[in-house]
mmCIF file of C-alpha atoms in Angstrom:
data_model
loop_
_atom_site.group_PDB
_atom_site.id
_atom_site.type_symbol
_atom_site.label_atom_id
_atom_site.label_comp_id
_atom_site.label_asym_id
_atom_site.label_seq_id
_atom_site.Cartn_x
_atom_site.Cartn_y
_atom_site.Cartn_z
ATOM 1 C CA UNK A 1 -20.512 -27.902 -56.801
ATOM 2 C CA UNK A 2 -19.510 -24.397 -58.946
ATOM 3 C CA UNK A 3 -21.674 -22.509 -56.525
ATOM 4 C CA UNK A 4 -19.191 -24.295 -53.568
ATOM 5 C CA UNK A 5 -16.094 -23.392 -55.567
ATOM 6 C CA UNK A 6 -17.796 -20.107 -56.408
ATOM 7 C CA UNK A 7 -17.981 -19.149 -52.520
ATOM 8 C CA UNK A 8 -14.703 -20.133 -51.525
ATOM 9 C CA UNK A 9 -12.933 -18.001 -54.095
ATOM 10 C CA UNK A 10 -15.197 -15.156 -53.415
ATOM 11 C CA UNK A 11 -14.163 -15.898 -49.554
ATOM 12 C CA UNK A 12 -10.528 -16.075 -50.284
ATOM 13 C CA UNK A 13 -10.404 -12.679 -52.491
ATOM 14 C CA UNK A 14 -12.426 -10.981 -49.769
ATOM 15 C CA UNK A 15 -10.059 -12.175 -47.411
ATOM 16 C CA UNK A 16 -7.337 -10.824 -49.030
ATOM 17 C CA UNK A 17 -8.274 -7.549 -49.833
ATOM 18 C CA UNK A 18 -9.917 -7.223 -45.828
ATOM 19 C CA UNK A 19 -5.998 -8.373 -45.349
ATOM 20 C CA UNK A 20 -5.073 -5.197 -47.697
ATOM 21 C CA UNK A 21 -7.067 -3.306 -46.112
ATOM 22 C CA UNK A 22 -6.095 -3.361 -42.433
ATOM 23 C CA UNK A 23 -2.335 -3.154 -43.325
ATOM 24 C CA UNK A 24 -2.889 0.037 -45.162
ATOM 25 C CA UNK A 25 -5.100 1.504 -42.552
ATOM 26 C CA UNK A 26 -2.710 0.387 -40.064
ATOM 27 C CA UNK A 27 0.321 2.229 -41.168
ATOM 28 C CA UNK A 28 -1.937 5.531 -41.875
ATOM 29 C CA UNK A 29 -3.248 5.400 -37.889
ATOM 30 C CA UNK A 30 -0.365 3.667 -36.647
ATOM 31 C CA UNK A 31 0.703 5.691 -33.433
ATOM 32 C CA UNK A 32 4.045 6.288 -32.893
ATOM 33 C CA UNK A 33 5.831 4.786 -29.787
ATOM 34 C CA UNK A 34 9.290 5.529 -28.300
ATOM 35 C CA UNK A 35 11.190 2.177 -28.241
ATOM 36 C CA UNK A 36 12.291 3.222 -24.902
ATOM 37 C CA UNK A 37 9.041 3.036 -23.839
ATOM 38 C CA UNK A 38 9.134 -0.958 -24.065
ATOM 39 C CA UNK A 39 12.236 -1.631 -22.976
ATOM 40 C CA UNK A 40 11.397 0.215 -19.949
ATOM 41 C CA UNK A 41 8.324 -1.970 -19.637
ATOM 42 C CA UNK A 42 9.752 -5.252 -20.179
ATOM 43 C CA UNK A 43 12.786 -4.311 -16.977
ATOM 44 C CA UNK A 44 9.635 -3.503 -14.876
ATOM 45 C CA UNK A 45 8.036 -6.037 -12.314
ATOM 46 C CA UNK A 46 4.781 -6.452 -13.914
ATOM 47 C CA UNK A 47 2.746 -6.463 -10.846
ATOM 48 C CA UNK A 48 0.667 -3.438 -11.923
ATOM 49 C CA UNK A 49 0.070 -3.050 -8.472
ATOM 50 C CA UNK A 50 -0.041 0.885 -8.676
ATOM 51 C CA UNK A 51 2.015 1.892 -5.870
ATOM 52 C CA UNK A 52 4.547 4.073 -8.595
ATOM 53 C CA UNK A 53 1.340 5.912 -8.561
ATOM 54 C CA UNK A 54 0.524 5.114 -11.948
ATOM 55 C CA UNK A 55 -2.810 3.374 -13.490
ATOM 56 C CA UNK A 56 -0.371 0.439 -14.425
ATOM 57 C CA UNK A 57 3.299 -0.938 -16.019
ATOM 58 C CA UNK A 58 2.360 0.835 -18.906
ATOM 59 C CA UNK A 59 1.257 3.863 -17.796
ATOM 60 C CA UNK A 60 4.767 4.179 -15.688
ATOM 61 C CA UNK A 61 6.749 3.121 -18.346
ATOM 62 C CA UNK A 62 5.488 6.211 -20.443
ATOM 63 C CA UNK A 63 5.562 8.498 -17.639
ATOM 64 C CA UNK A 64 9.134 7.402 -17.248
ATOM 65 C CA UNK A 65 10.662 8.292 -20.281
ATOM 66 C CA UNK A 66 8.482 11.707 -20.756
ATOM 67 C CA UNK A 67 10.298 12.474 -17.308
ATOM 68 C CA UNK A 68 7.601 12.021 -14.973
ATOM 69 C CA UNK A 69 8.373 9.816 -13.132
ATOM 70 C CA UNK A 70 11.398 7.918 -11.517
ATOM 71 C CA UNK A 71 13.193 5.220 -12.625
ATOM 72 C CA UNK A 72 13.280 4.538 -8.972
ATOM 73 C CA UNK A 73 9.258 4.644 -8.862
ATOM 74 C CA UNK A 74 8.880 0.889 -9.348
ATOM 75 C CA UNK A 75 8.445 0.061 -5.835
ATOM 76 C CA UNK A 76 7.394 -3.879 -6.066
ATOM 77 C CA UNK A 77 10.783 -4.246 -8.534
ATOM 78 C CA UNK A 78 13.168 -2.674 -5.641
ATOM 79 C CA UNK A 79 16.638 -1.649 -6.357
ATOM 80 C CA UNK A 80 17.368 -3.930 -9.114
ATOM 81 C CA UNK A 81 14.396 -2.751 -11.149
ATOM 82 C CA UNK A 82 15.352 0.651 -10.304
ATOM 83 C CA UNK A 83 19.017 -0.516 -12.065
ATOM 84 C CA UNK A 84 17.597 -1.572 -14.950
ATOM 85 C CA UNK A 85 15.274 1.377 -15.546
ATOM 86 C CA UNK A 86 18.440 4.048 -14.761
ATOM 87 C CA UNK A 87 20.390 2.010 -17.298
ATOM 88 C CA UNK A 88 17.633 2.158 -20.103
ATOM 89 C CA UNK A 89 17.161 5.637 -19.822
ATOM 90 C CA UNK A 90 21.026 6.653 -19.118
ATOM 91 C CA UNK A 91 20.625 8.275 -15.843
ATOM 92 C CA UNK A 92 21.517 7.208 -12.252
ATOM 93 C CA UNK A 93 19.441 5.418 -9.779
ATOM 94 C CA UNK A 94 19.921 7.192 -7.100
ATOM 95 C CA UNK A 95 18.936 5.540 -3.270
ATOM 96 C CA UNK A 96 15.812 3.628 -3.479
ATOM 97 C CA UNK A 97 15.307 2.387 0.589
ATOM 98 C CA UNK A 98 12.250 -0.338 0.516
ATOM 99 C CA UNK A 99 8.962 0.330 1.931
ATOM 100 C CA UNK A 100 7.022 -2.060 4.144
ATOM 101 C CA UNK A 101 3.614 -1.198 5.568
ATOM 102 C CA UNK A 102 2.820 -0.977 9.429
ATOM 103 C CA UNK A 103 -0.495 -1.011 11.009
ATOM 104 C CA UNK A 104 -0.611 1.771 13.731
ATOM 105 C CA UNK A 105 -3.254 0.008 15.650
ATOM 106 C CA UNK A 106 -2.886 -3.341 18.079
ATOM 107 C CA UNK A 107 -6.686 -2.774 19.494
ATOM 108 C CA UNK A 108 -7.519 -6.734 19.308
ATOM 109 C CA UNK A 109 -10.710 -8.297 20.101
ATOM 110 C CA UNK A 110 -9.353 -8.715 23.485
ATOM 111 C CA UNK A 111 -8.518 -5.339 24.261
ATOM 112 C CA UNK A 112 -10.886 -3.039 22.435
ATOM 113 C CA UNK A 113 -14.767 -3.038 23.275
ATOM 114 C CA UNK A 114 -17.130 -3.745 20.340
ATOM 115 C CA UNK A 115 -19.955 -1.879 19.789
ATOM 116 C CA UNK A 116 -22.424 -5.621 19.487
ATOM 117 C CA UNK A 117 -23.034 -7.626 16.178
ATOM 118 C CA UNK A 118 -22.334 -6.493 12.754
ATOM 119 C CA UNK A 119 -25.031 -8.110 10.303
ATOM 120 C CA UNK A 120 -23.916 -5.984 7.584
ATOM 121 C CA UNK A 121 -21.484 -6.698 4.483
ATOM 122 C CA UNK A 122 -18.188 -8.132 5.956
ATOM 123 C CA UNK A 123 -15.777 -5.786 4.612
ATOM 124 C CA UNK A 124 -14.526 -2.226 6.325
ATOM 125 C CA UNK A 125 -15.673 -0.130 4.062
ATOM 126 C CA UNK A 126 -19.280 -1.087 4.515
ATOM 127 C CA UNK A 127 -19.301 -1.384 8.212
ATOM 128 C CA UNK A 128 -17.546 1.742 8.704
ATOM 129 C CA UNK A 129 -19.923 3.231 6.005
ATOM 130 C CA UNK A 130 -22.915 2.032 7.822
ATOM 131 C CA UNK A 131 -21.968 2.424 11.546
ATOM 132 C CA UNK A 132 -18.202 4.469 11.729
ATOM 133 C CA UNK A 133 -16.648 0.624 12.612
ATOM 134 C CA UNK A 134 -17.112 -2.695 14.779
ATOM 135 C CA UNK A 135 -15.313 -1.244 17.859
ATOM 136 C CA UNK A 136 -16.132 1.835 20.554
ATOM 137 C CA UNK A 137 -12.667 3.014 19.439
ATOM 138 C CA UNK A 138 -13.301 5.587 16.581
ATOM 139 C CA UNK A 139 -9.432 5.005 15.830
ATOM 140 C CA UNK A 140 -9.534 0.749 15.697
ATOM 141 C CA UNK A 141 -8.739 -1.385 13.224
ATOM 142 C CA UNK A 142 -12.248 -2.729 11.963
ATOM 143 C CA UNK A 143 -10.614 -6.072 11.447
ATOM 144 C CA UNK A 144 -12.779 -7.322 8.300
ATOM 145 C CA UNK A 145 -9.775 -7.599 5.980
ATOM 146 C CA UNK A 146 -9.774 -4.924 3.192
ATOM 147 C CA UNK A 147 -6.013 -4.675 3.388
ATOM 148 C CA UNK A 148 -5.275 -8.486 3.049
ATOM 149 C CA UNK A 149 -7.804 -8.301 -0.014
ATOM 150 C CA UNK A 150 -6.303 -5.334 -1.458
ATOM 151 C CA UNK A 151 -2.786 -6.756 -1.078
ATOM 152 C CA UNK A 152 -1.715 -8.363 -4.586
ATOM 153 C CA UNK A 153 1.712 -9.503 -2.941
ATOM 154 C CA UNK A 154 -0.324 -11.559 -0.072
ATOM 155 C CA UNK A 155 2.043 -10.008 2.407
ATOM 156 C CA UNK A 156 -1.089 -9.636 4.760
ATOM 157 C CA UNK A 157 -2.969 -12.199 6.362
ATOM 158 C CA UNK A 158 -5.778 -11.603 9.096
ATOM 159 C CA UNK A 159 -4.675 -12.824 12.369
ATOM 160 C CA UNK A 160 -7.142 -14.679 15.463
ATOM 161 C CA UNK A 161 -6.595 -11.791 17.383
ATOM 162 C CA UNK A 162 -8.744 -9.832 14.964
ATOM 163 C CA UNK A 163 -5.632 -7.557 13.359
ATOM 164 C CA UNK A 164 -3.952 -7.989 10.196
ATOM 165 C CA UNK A 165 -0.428 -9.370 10.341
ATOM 166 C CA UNK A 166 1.936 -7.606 7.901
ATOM 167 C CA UNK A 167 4.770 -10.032 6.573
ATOM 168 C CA UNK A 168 7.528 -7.834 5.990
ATOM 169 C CA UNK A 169 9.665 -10.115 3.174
ATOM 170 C CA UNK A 170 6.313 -10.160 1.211
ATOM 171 C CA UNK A 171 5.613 -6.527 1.406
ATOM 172 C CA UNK A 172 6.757 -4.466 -1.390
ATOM 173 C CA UNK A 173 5.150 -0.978 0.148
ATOM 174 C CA UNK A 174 3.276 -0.363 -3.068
ATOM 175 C CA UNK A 175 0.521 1.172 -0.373
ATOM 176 C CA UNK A 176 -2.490 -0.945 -1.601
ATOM 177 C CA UNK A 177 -3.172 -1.776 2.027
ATOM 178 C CA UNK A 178 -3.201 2.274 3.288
ATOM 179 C CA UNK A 179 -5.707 3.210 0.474
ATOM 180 C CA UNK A 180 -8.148 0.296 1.434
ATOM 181 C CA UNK A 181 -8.026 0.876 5.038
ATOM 182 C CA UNK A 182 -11.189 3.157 6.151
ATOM 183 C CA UNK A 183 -9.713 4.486 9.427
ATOM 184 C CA UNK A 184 -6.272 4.798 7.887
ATOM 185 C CA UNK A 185 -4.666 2.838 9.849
ATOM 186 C CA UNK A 186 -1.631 1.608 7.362
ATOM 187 C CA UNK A 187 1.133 4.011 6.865
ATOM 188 C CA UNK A 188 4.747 3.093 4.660
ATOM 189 C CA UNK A 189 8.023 3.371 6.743
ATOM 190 C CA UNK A 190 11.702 2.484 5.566
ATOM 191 C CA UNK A 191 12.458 -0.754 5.582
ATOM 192 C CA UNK A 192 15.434 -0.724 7.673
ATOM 193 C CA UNK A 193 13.978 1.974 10.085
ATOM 194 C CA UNK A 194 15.475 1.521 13.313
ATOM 195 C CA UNK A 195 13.913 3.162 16.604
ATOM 196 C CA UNK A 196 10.840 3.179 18.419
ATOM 197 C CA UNK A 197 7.449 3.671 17.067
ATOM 198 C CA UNK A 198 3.534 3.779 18.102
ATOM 199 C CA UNK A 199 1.116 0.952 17.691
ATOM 200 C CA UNK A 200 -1.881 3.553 18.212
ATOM 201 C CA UNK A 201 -3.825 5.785 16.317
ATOM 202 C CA UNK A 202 -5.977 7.282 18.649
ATOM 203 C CA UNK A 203 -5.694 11.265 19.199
ATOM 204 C CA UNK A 204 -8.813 11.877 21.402
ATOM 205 C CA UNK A 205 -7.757 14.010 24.262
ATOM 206 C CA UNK A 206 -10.347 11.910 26.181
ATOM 207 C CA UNK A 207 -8.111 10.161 28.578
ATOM 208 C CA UNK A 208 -11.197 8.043 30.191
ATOM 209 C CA UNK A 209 -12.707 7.314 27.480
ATOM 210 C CA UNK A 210 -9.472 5.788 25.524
ATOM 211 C CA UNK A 211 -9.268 3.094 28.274
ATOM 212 C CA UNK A 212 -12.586 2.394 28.455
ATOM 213 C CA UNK A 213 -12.110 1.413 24.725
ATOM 214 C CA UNK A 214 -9.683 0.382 24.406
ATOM 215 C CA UNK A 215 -7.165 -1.287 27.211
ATOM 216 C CA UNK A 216 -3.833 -0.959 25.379
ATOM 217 C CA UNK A 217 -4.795 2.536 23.962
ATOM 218 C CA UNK A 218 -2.394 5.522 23.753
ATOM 219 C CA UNK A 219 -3.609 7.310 27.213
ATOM 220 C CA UNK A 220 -1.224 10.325 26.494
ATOM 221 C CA UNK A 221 0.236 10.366 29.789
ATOM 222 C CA UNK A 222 3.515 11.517 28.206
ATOM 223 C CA UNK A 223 5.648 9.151 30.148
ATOM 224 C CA UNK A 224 7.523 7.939 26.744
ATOM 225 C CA UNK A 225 8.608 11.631 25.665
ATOM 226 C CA UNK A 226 9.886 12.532 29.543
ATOM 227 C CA UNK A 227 12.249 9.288 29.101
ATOM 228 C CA UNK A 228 13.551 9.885 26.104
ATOM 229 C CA UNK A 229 17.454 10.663 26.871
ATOM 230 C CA UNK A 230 17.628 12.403 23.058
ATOM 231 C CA UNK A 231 14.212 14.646 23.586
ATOM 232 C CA UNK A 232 13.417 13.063 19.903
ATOM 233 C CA UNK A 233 9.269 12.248 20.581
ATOM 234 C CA UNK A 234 6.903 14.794 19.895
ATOM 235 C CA UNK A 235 3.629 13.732 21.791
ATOM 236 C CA UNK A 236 1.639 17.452 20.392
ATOM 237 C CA UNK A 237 -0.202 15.066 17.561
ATOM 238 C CA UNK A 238 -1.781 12.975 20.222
ATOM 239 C CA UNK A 239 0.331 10.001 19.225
ATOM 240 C CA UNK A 240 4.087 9.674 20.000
ATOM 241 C CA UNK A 241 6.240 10.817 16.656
ATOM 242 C CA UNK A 242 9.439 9.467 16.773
ATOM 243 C CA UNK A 243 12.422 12.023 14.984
ATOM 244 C CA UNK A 244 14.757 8.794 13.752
ATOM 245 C CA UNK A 245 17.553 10.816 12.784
ATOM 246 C CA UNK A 246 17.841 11.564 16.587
ATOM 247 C CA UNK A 247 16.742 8.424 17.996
ATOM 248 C CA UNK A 248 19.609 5.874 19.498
ATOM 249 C CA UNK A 249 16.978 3.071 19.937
ATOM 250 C CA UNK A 250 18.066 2.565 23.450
ATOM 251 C CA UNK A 251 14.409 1.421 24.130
ATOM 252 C CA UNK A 252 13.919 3.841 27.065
ATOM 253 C CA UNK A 253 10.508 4.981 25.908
ATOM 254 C CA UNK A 254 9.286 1.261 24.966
ATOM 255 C CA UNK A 255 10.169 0.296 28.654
ATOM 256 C CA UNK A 256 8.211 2.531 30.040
ATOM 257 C CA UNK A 257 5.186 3.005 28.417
ATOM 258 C CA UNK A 258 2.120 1.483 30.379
ATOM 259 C CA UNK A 259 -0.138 0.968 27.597
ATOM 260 C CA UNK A 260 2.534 -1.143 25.856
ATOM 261 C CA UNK A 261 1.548 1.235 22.537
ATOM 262 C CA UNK A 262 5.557 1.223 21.653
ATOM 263 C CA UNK A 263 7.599 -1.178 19.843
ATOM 264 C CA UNK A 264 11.269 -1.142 18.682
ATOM 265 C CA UNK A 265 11.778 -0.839 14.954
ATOM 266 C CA UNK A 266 15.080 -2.798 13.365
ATOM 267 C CA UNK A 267 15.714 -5.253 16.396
#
């Protein structure tokens, strides 16, 4: 029974001075940390989805008030996050227009030629690791689902056609979904863009060949820019580039496109 008693108040006095120890230690290390730093953190979305370019919340937070980054760079908290932030740190917000992803690609499994069976790991990384994609098409979507895996907003889901489908009140445009994608096929555009733009990635000057691959392929016949009543495509890049501050979005160049590779933006 004394040993018991013994053990216990050795336990307890150990205890305490292990207790001792740590709080001493911990105001000797103890790392400094801008209060700022945590408000800004706590105003922030908390996705740590990495589109402010940062490793996380955290990381941003810092990086915000050091000054290097903006309080606008929060890109899943929007324009009220960007608010917050401006308020914290006593500057202004400035415009913060949201980003939603687009997939420049509408090869589906109907329309683009595969290249046979994949037996390999279902993911695009590893097919187009392995054989440069599923499809003839150099430029198509591999259709595997990286993006919708990637996304942590689930603002992508993989349609029966083979594509990803982008849901646009989801999306947040933190860019998770252009990183994954192998052919880089994703690209961020304004929200509230409004004008015409291409559903094609394919710049091979190959005219037969792009039709043989794919049937709804960009056969740079140049038909778009010649329509244009505002002069605004650019077709040098292989791909129609739309210049939106000239564009009218009188749908001229969707009209009459043959390949059906444009789509109006904003209607």
């Amino acid at each position: 029974m004394t040993l018991i008693i013994y053990t216990m108040i050795s336990a307890v006095v150990i205890g305490f001075l292990l207790g001792v120890l740590l709080g001493f230690f911990k105001k000797i290390f103890a790392v400094k940390v801008d209060p700022k730093v945590q408000e800004v953190r706590d105003a922030l979305s908390g996705a740590n989805c990495g589109g402010c370019g940062y490793a996380g919340c955290d990381a941003f937070a810092e990086a915000v008030v050091k000054g290097e980054a903006p309080v606008s760079g929060c890109v899943a908290g929007g324009a009220a996050c960007a608010a917050k932030v401006a308020a914290i740190m006593g500057v202004s917000a400035g415009g913060s227009e949201k980003k939603v992803a687009f997939l420049a690609c509408h090869g589906t499994k109907e329309c683009a030629s595969s290249k046979g069976v994949y037996e390999g790991v279902r993911t695009c990384a590893a097919a187009q690791l392995t054989m440069n994609g599923t499809k003839n098409c150099a430029f198509g979507c591999i259709g595997f689902g990286d993006c919708a895996a990637a996304c942590p907003f689930g603002a992508i889901t993989m349609g029966e056609d083979g594509l990803p489908s982008v849901d646009r009140e989801k999306c947040v445009g933190c860019g998770k979904c252009v990183k994954s994608c192998p052919k880089h096929l994703f690209v961020l555009i304004n929200a509230n863009t409004k004008g015409a733009i291409a559903r094609c990635s394919n710049r091979s000057d190959n005219k037969p060949q792009i039709k043989k691959d794919c049937a709804e392929g960009c056969f740079k016949c140049g038909i778009c820019a010649k329509k244009c009543p505002k002069g605004c495509i650019d077709i040098s890049s292989g791909i129609p580039q739309i210049d939106y501050s000239q564009c009218i979005s009188c749908g001229l160049c969707v009209k009459s496109c043959p390949d059906h590779v444009l789509i109006m933006l904003g209607k």
